[in-house]
Amino acid sequence: MLHLFRATRWIAAALLSVAMAGVAQSAKPEPSYSADPQIAAALPQVSAQRIQANIEKLVSFGTRLTLSAQDPASIAAGHGIGAAREWIQSEFERYSRDCGGCLEVKTDRFTEEPTERIPKATEITNVYAVLKGTDAANAKRMVLVTGHYDSRNTDILDGTGDAPGANDDGSGTAVSLECARVLSQLKFPATIVFLAVAGEEQGLNGSKHFAKMAKDQGWDLEAALNDDIVGGDKSAEQDHSLVRVFSEGVPVAASEPDLRRIRSLGGESDSASRQLARYIAEVGRTYDVGLKPMLVFRLDRFLRGGDHYSFNQQGFAAVRFTEFREDFHHQHQNVRTDNGVQYGDLLKFVDYDYVARVARLNAATLAALASAPAPPANVHILTRDLENDTRLSWEASPGGLASEYEIVWRATTSPEWEHAEKAGNATGATLKLSKDNAIFAVRAVDRAGHRSLPVVPVPER
Ligand SMILES: [Zn+2]
C-alpha cells in the first residue's frame, strides 16, 4: 500500500476545512481536466443544420405514435412510426458507409402485449448503431446515448392525428444521430452505442426492453445518456445557456444491504448515476460546448418520467438531459390555436443551435468515457480501527489502459468533487484526512489524462 503522507497532504487538509465552511460551493469546483485535442477538434463538426434537417424529417412522418402505422404501404408513403424507424436505420447505415462500415446497425424488435396505453399487441422496434471499441481488452466496455423517436398528441391512443414531436423527442433522436455521425469518424478503445427507442410515451416500453436485454446479455454498460426534450423551446423565459441533467440519488436498483449502508454513511448523493452527472459537469467545464450542464439532484421532473429510468432499474448509471424551461403547451398537445395560444410540438419552437450544443456536450461525454480506462475495481475504505486517517484500497482498472489513479474527495455537504490527489500506479493510499468528514472516490487515469468515472469505496473491516 502506498502511503501518501507528504507535506502537500497538510495543504490539502487545510483546503478541505475551507470547503467545509461552505466557501467552495460558490468557487469553481476542483479538479479540472485538460481537453483531449482529438475530441475538442471533433465537436465543431456537430452541425445545427444537420440536426435541423433530421428533426424536420422526423416531423414529416406526421405522427410517430408507437400505435401508428407500420405496414409496408404506410412506410412507402412516409407516414407513421414504421417510416420513421426505417429512415433512422437508413441514416445510421449511411454514416456507416462514410466510415468504412465502422457502425454495426441493428434493431431490437419485440411484440408488446396489450396494456392500458397499448390496446392491442404491438410490435415495437428500437434502432441502434454500435461503434465497436478498437482495443480488444476494452471493446466490451460500453457507453450509450439515446432519444425516443415516438411522439404523441393529446390523446395517447390517437394513431392517426398529427403528432409532430419536434422537441419531444425529435430533438433527442437528432442528438443520438448526430453523435453517431460525428463520433464514427473517430476511434475509441471502448464501444459507443447510439440508440433511438420507441414506446416511451406508452410507458417506456422500448427502453425497458433494451435495458433488460443489456442486463440479460451482461453488457458492461458504464453510462447511458438520455436526451429527451432538448430542443431549447423558444419561450421568453428559456435560458439557452443551460441544460438540465437529472440523476437519481438512492438507486432504484439498490439491494437492502446497499440501502442500509447508504443510510448509515450518508451515501444518498453518490449513486453511479450521480457520479456520471458530476462527470458531465466536468466535461462541460473542460470542452467548449457552448452551454453549461445544470445538475439537478433528482431522478426526473415532477409528474414525468423518462428512458434513463429503465436503465437505472437494471442497475446501470443513467441520466436525463432536458432543456432548462419546458413549455407544456408544446408537449403532448394536439396542434391547434386556443384563445390565441398556439399548442403543439412544432418545428418553429425548436432552437437548432441549442440542440447542437446539447449534442456537443453528449458527444464530448461519450468520447471522454470511451477514451478513458475502466474504473478501478473493488474500491474499499478500511474501517478496522478508529483513526483519523483514511485508508483506501482498490484493484487495478481492468483492460490495461490506466497508468495511474487519482483520489477525489469533497465535504459531505458539497455537490461536486472539490479535490484530487494523484496516487501513482498503486492499489492503495492513506490520506491524512478523516473519512468521517469527507466523501472519497477513486478513479483511473491514462497517460493522456483521460479519467474514468470515479468509484466511491465500500467499507471493509
Ligand atoms: Zn419525451
CSV table of N, CA and C in Angstrom, one decimal, residues 2-119:
chain,number,residue,atom,x,y,z
A,2,LEU,N,0.5,2.2,-0.9
A,2,LEU,CA,1.2,3.4,-1.0
A,2,LEU,C,0.7,4.4,0.2
A,3,HIS,N,1.7,4.9,0.9
A,3,HIS,CA,1.3,5.9,1.9
A,3,HIS,C,1.6,7.3,1.4
A,4,LEU,N,0.5,8.0,1.0
A,4,LEU,CA,0.7,9.4,0.5
A,4,LEU,C,0.7,10.3,1.7
A,5,PHE,N,1.8,10.4,2.4
A,5,PHE,CA,1.9,11.2,3.5
A,5,PHE,C,3.0,12.2,3.3
A,6,ARG,N,2.7,13.3,2.7
A,6,ARG,CA,3.7,14.3,2.3
A,6,ARG,C,3.2,15.6,2.8
A,7,ALA,N,4.1,16.6,2.6
A,7,ALA,CA,3.8,18.0,3.1
A,7,ALA,C,2.5,18.5,2.4
A,8,THR,N,2.4,18.1,1.1
A,8,THR,CA,1.2,18.6,0.4
A,8,THR,C,-0.1,18.2,1.0
A,9,ARG,N,0.0,17.0,1.7
A,9,ARG,CA,-1.2,16.5,2.3
A,9,ARG,C,-1.8,17.5,3.3
A,10,TRP,N,-0.9,18.2,4.0
A,10,TRP,CA,-1.4,19.1,5.0
A,10,TRP,C,-2.1,20.3,4.4
A,11,ILE,N,-1.6,20.7,3.2
A,11,ILE,CA,-2.2,21.8,2.5
A,11,ILE,C,-3.6,21.4,2.0
A,12,ALA,N,-3.7,20.1,1.5
A,12,ALA,CA,-5.0,19.6,1.1
A,12,ALA,C,-6.0,19.6,2.3
A,13,ALA,N,-5.5,19.2,3.5
A,13,ALA,CA,-6.3,19.1,4.6
A,13,ALA,C,-6.8,20.5,5.0
A,14,ALA,N,-5.9,21.5,4.8
A,14,ALA,CA,-6.4,22.9,5.1
A,14,ALA,C,-7.4,23.3,4.1
A,15,LEU,N,-7.3,22.9,2.8
A,15,LEU,CA,-8.3,23.3,1.8
A,15,LEU,C,-9.6,22.6,2.1
A,16,LEU,N,-9.6,21.4,2.6
A,16,LEU,CA,-10.8,20.7,2.9
A,16,LEU,C,-11.6,21.5,4.0
A,17,SER,N,-10.8,22.0,5.0
A,17,SER,CA,-11.6,22.7,6.1
A,17,SER,C,-12.2,24.0,5.6
A,18,VAL,N,-11.5,24.6,4.6
A,18,VAL,CA,-12.1,25.8,3.9
A,18,VAL,C,-13.5,25.4,3.3
A,19,ALA,N,-13.4,24.2,2.5
A,19,ALA,CA,-14.6,23.8,1.8
A,19,ALA,C,-15.7,23.5,2.8
A,20,MET,N,-15.4,23.0,3.9
A,20,MET,CA,-16.4,22.6,4.9
A,20,MET,C,-17.1,23.8,5.5
A,21,ALA,N,-16.4,25.0,5.4
A,21,ALA,CA,-17.0,26.2,5.9
A,21,ALA,C,-18.0,26.7,4.9
A,22,GLY,N,-18.1,26.0,3.8
A,22,GLY,CA,-19.2,26.4,2.8
A,22,GLY,C,-18.7,27.3,1.7
A,23,VAL,N,-17.4,27.7,1.7
A,23,VAL,CA,-16.9,28.6,0.7
A,23,VAL,C,-16.8,28.0,-0.7
A,24,ALA,N,-16.5,26.7,-0.7
A,24,ALA,CA,-16.2,26.1,-2.0
A,24,ALA,C,-17.5,26.0,-2.9
A,25,GLN,N,-18.7,26.1,-2.3
A,25,GLN,CA,-19.9,25.9,-3.1
A,25,GLN,C,-20.0,27.0,-4.2
A,26,SER,N,-19.5,28.2,-3.9
A,26,SER,CA,-19.6,29.2,-4.9
A,26,SER,C,-18.3,29.3,-5.8
A,27,ALA,N,-17.2,28.7,-5.3
A,27,ALA,CA,-16.0,28.7,-6.1
A,27,ALA,C,-16.1,27.7,-7.2
A,28,LYS,N,-15.2,27.9,-8.2
A,28,LYS,CA,-15.1,26.9,-9.3
A,28,LYS,C,-14.7,25.6,-8.8
A,29,PRO,N,-15.5,24.5,-9.0
A,29,PRO,CA,-15.1,23.3,-8.4
A,29,PRO,C,-13.8,22.7,-8.9
A,30,GLU,N,-13.0,22.1,-8.1
A,30,GLU,CA,-11.8,21.4,-8.4
A,30,GLU,C,-12.2,20.0,-8.5
A,31,PRO,N,-11.5,19.1,-9.2
A,31,PRO,CA,-10.3,19.5,-10.0
A,31,PRO,C,-10.7,19.7,-11.4
A,32,SER,N,-9.8,20.2,-12.2
A,32,SER,CA,-10.1,20.4,-13.6
A,32,SER,C,-9.3,19.5,-14.5
A,33,TYR,N,-9.8,19.2,-15.7
A,33,TYR,CA,-9.2,18.3,-16.7
A,33,TYR,C,-8.5,19.2,-17.7
A,34,SER,N,-7.7,18.5,-18.5
A,34,SER,CA,-7.3,19.1,-19.8
A,34,SER,C,-8.0,18.4,-20.9
A,35,ALA,N,-8.4,19.2,-22.0
A,35,ALA,CA,-9.1,18.6,-23.1
A,35,ALA,C,-8.3,17.7,-23.9
A,36,ASP,N,-8.9,16.6,-24.4
A,36,ASP,CA,-8.3,15.8,-25.4
A,36,ASP,C,-8.4,16.5,-26.8
A,37,PRO,N,-7.2,16.8,-27.4
A,37,PRO,CA,-7.3,17.6,-28.7
A,37,PRO,C,-8.2,16.9,-29.8
A,38,GLN,N,-8.2,15.6,-29.8
A,38,GLN,CA,-9.0,14.9,-30.8
A,38,GLN,C,-10.5,15.1,-30.6
A,39,ILE,N,-10.9,15.0,-29.3
A,39,ILE,CA,-12.3,15.3,-29.0
A,39,ILE,C,-12.6,16.7,-29.2
A,40,ALA,N,-11.8,17.6,-28.8
A,40,ALA,CA,-12.0,19.1,-29.0
A,40,ALA,C,-12.2,19.4,-30.4
A,41,ALA,N,-11.4,18.8,-31.3
A,41,ALA,CA,-11.4,19.1,-32.7
A,41,ALA,C,-12.7,18.5,-33.4
A,42,ALA,N,-13.3,17.5,-32.8
A,42,ALA,CA,-14.4,16.8,-33.4
A,42,ALA,C,-15.7,17.6,-33.1
A,43,LEU,N,-15.8,18.3,-32.0
A,43,LEU,CA,-17.0,18.9,-31.5
A,43,LEU,C,-17.6,19.9,-32.5
A,44,PRO,N,-16.7,20.8,-33.1
A,44,PRO,CA,-17.3,21.7,-34.1
A,44,PRO,C,-18.0,21.0,-35.3
A,45,GLN,N,-17.7,19.7,-35.5
A,45,GLN,CA,-18.3,19.0,-36.6
A,45,GLN,C,-19.8,18.8,-36.4
A,46,VAL,N,-20.2,18.9,-35.1
A,46,VAL,CA,-21.7,18.7,-34.8
A,46,VAL,C,-22.4,19.9,-35.5
A,47,SER,N,-23.4,19.6,-36.3
A,47,SER,CA,-23.9,20.7,-37.2
A,47,SER,C,-25.4,21.0,-36.9
A,48,ALA,N,-25.7,22.2,-36.6
A,48,ALA,CA,-27.1,22.6,-36.3
A,48,ALA,C,-27.9,22.4,-37.6
A,49,GLN,N,-27.3,22.6,-38.7
A,49,GLN,CA,-28.1,22.4,-40.0
A,49,GLN,C,-28.5,20.9,-40.2
A,50,ARG,N,-27.6,20.0,-39.9
A,50,ARG,CA,-27.9,18.6,-40.0
A,50,ARG,C,-29.0,18.2,-39.0
A,51,ILE,N,-28.8,18.8,-37.8
A,51,ILE,CA,-29.8,18.5,-36.7
A,51,ILE,C,-31.2,19.0,-37.2
A,52,GLN,N,-31.2,20.2,-37.7
A,52,GLN,CA,-32.5,20.8,-38.2
A,52,GLN,C,-33.1,19.9,-39.3
A,53,ALA,N,-32.3,19.4,-40.3
A,53,ALA,CA,-32.8,18.6,-41.3
A,53,ALA,C,-33.3,17.3,-40.8
A,54,ASN,N,-32.7,16.7,-39.7
A,54,ASN,CA,-33.1,15.5,-39.2
A,54,ASN,C,-34.4,15.6,-38.4
A,55,ILE,N,-34.5,16.7,-37.7
A,55,ILE,CA,-35.8,16.9,-36.9
A,55,ILE,C,-36.9,17.2,-37.9
A,56,GLU,N,-36.7,18.0,-39.0
A,56,GLU,CA,-37.7,18.2,-40.0
A,56,GLU,C,-38.1,16.9,-40.6
A,57,LYS,N,-37.2,16.0,-40.9
A,57,LYS,CA,-37.5,14.7,-41.5
A,57,LYS,C,-38.4,13.9,-40.5
A,58,LEU,N,-38.1,13.9,-39.2
A,58,LEU,CA,-38.9,13.2,-38.2
A,58,LEU,C,-40.3,13.7,-38.2
A,59,VAL,N,-40.4,15.0,-38.2
A,59,VAL,CA,-41.7,15.6,-38.2
A,59,VAL,C,-42.5,15.3,-39.4
A,60,SER,N,-41.8,15.1,-40.5
A,60,SER,CA,-42.5,14.9,-41.8
A,60,SER,C,-43.3,13.6,-41.8
A,61,PHE,N,-43.1,12.7,-40.9
A,61,PHE,CA,-43.8,11.4,-40.9
A,61,PHE,C,-45.2,11.6,-40.3
A,62,GLY,N,-45.6,12.8,-39.9
A,62,GLY,CA,-47.0,13.1,-39.5
A,62,GLY,C,-47.2,12.8,-38.0
A,63,THR,N,-47.2,11.5,-37.8
A,63,THR,CA,-47.2,11.0,-36.4
A,63,THR,C,-46.2,9.9,-36.2
A,64,ARG,N,-45.6,9.8,-35.0
A,64,ARG,CA,-44.7,8.7,-34.7
A,64,ARG,C,-45.2,8.0,-33.5
A,65,LEU,N,-46.5,8.1,-33.2
A,65,LEU,CA,-47.1,7.4,-32.1
A,65,LEU,C,-46.7,5.9,-32.3
A,66,THR,N,-46.4,5.3,-31.2
A,66,THR,CA,-46.0,3.8,-31.2
A,66,THR,C,-47.1,3.0,-31.8
A,67,LEU,N,-48.4,3.4,-31.7
A,67,LEU,CA,-49.5,2.7,-32.2
A,67,LEU,C,-49.8,3.0,-33.6
A,68,SER,N,-49.1,4.0,-34.2
A,68,SER,CA,-49.4,4.4,-35.6
A,68,SER,C,-48.9,3.4,-36.6
A,69,ALA,N,-49.2,3.7,-37.9
A,69,ALA,CA,-49.0,2.7,-39.0
A,69,ALA,C,-47.5,2.3,-39.1
A,70,GLN,N,-47.4,1.0,-39.3
A,70,GLN,CA,-46.0,0.5,-39.7
A,70,GLN,C,-46.1,-0.6,-40.8
A,71,ASP,N,-47.2,-0.6,-41.6
A,71,ASP,CA,-47.4,-1.5,-42.7
A,71,ASP,C,-46.6,-1.0,-43.9
A,72,PRO,N,-46.3,-1.9,-44.8
A,72,PRO,CA,-45.4,-1.5,-45.9
A,72,PRO,C,-45.9,-0.3,-46.7
A,73,ALA,N,-47.2,-0.2,-46.9
A,73,ALA,CA,-47.8,0.9,-47.7
A,73,ALA,C,-47.5,2.2,-47.0
A,74,SER,N,-47.7,2.2,-45.7
A,74,SER,CA,-47.5,3.5,-44.9
A,74,SER,C,-46.0,3.8,-44.9
A,75,ILE,N,-45.2,2.8,-44.8
A,75,ILE,CA,-43.7,3.1,-44.8
A,75,ILE,C,-43.4,3.7,-46.2
A,76,ALA,N,-43.9,3.1,-47.2
A,76,ALA,CA,-43.6,3.6,-48.6
A,76,ALA,C,-44.1,5.1,-48.7
A,77,ALA,N,-45.3,5.3,-48.1
A,77,ALA,CA,-45.9,6.7,-48.2
A,77,ALA,C,-45.2,7.7,-47.2
A,78,GLY,N,-44.3,7.2,-46.4
A,78,GLY,CA,-43.6,8.1,-45.5
A,78,GLY,C,-44.5,8.6,-44.4
A,79,HIS,N,-45.4,7.7,-43.9
A,79,HIS,CA,-46.3,8.1,-42.8
A,79,HIS,C,-46.3,7.1,-41.7
A,80,GLY,N,-46.2,7.7,-40.4
A,80,GLY,CA,-46.3,6.8,-39.3
A,80,GLY,C,-44.9,6.3,-38.7
A,81,ILE,N,-45.0,5.6,-37.6
A,81,ILE,CA,-43.7,5.2,-36.9
A,81,ILE,C,-42.9,4.3,-37.7
A,82,GLY,N,-43.5,3.4,-38.5
A,82,GLY,CA,-42.7,2.5,-39.3
A,82,GLY,C,-41.8,3.2,-40.3
A,83,ALA,N,-42.3,4.2,-40.9
A,83,ALA,CA,-41.5,5.0,-41.8
A,83,ALA,C,-40.3,5.7,-41.1
A,84,ALA,N,-40.6,6.2,-39.9
A,84,ALA,CA,-39.6,6.9,-39.1
A,84,ALA,C,-38.5,5.9,-38.7
A,85,ARG,N,-38.9,4.7,-38.3
A,85,ARG,CA,-37.9,3.7,-37.9
A,85,ARG,C,-37.0,3.3,-39.1
A,86,GLU,N,-37.6,3.1,-40.3
A,86,GLU,CA,-36.8,2.8,-41.5
A,86,GLU,C,-35.8,3.9,-41.8
A,87,TRP,N,-36.3,5.1,-41.7
A,87,TRP,CA,-35.4,6.2,-42.0
A,87,TRP,C,-34.3,6.3,-41.0
A,88,ILE,N,-34.5,6.2,-39.7
A,88,ILE,CA,-33.4,6.2,-38.7
A,88,ILE,C,-32.4,5.2,-39.1
A,89,GLN,N,-32.9,4.0,-39.4
A,89,GLN,CA,-32.0,2.9,-39.7
A,89,GLN,C,-31.1,3.2,-40.9
A,90,SER,N,-31.8,3.8,-41.9
A,90,SER,CA,-31.0,4.2,-43.2
A,90,SER,C,-30.0,5.3,-42.9
A,91,GLU,N,-30.3,6.2,-42.0
A,91,GLU,CA,-29.3,7.2,-41.6
A,91,GLU,C,-28.1,6.6,-40.9
A,92,PHE,N,-28.3,5.7,-40.0
A,92,PHE,CA,-27.2,5.0,-39.3
A,92,PHE,C,-26.3,4.3,-40.4
A,93,GLU,N,-27.0,3.7,-41.3
A,93,GLU,CA,-26.3,2.9,-42.4
A,93,GLU,C,-25.5,3.8,-43.3
A,94,ARG,N,-26.1,5.0,-43.5
A,94,ARG,CA,-25.3,6.0,-44.3
A,94,ARG,C,-24.1,6.5,-43.6
A,95,TYR,N,-24.2,6.7,-42.3
A,95,TYR,CA,-23.0,7.2,-41.5
A,95,TYR,C,-21.9,6.0,-41.6
A,96,SER,N,-22.4,4.8,-41.5
A,96,SER,CA,-21.5,3.7,-41.5
A,96,SER,C,-20.8,3.6,-42.8
A,97,ARG,N,-21.5,3.8,-43.9
A,97,ARG,CA,-20.8,3.8,-45.2
A,97,ARG,C,-19.7,4.9,-45.3
A,98,ASP,N,-19.9,6.0,-44.6
A,98,ASP,CA,-19.0,7.1,-44.6
A,98,ASP,C,-17.8,6.9,-43.7
A,99,CYS,N,-17.8,5.8,-42.9
A,99,CYS,CA,-16.7,5.5,-42.0
A,99,CYS,C,-16.2,4.1,-42.3
A,100,GLY,N,-16.4,3.6,-43.6
A,100,GLY,CA,-15.8,2.3,-44.0
A,100,GLY,C,-16.5,1.2,-43.3
A,101,GLY,N,-17.8,1.3,-43.0
A,101,GLY,CA,-18.5,0.2,-42.3
A,101,GLY,C,-18.2,0.1,-40.8
A,102,CYS,N,-17.9,1.2,-40.2
A,102,CYS,CA,-17.4,1.1,-38.8
A,102,CYS,C,-18.6,0.9,-37.8
A,103,LEU,N,-19.8,1.2,-38.3
A,103,LEU,CA,-21.0,1.0,-37.4
A,103,LEU,C,-21.7,-0.3,-37.7
A,104,GLU,N,-22.1,-1.0,-36.7
A,104,GLU,CA,-23.0,-2.1,-36.8
A,104,GLU,C,-24.4,-1.7,-36.5
A,105,VAL,N,-25.2,-1.7,-37.5
A,105,VAL,CA,-26.6,-1.1,-37.4
A,105,VAL,C,-27.6,-2.3,-37.1
A,106,LYS,N,-28.3,-2.1,-36.0
A,106,LYS,CA,-29.1,-3.3,-35.5
A,106,LYS,C,-30.5,-2.8,-35.1
A,107,THR,N,-31.4,-3.7,-35.0
A,107,THR,CA,-32.7,-3.4,-34.4
A,107,THR,C,-33.0,-4.4,-33.2
A,108,ASP,N,-33.7,-3.9,-32.2
A,108,ASP,CA,-34.2,-4.7,-31.1
A,108,ASP,C,-35.7,-4.7,-31.2
A,109,ARG,N,-36.3,-5.7,-31.8
A,109,ARG,CA,-37.7,-5.8,-32.1
A,109,ARG,C,-38.5,-6.8,-31.3
A,110,PHE,N,-39.6,-6.4,-30.8
A,110,PHE,CA,-40.4,-7.3,-29.9
A,110,PHE,C,-41.9,-6.9,-30.0
A,111,THR,N,-42.7,-7.8,-29.6
A,111,THR,CA,-44.1,-7.5,-29.5
A,111,THR,C,-44.6,-7.3,-28.1
A,112,GLU,N,-45.1,-6.1,-27.9
A,112,GLU,CA,-45.6,-5.7,-26.5
A,112,GLU,C,-47.1,-6.1,-26.4
A,113,GLU,N,-47.4,-6.9,-25.4
A,113,GLU,CA,-48.8,-7.4,-25.2
A,113,GLU,C,-49.6,-6.2,-24.7
A,114,PRO,N,-50.9,-6.3,-24.9
A,114,PRO,CA,-51.8,-5.1,-24.5
A,114,PRO,C,-51.6,-4.6,-23.1
A,115,THR,N,-51.6,-3.3,-22.9
A,115,THR,CA,-51.5,-2.7,-21.6
A,115,THR,C,-52.5,-1.5,-21.7
A,116,GLU,N,-52.6,-0.7,-20.6
A,116,GLU,CA,-53.5,0.4,-20.6
A,116,GLU,C,-53.3,1.3,-21.8
A,117,ARG,N,-52.1,1.6,-22.1
A,117,ARG,CA,-51.8,2.5,-23.2
A,117,ARG,C,-51.5,1.8,-24.6
A,118,ILE,N,-51.6,0.5,-24.6
A,118,ILE,CA,-51.4,-0.3,-25.8
A,118,ILE,C,-52.6,-1.2,-26.0
A,119,PRO,N,-53.6,-0.8,-26.7
A,119,PRO,CA,-54.9,-1.6,-26.8
A,119,PRO,C,-54.7,-3.0,-27.4
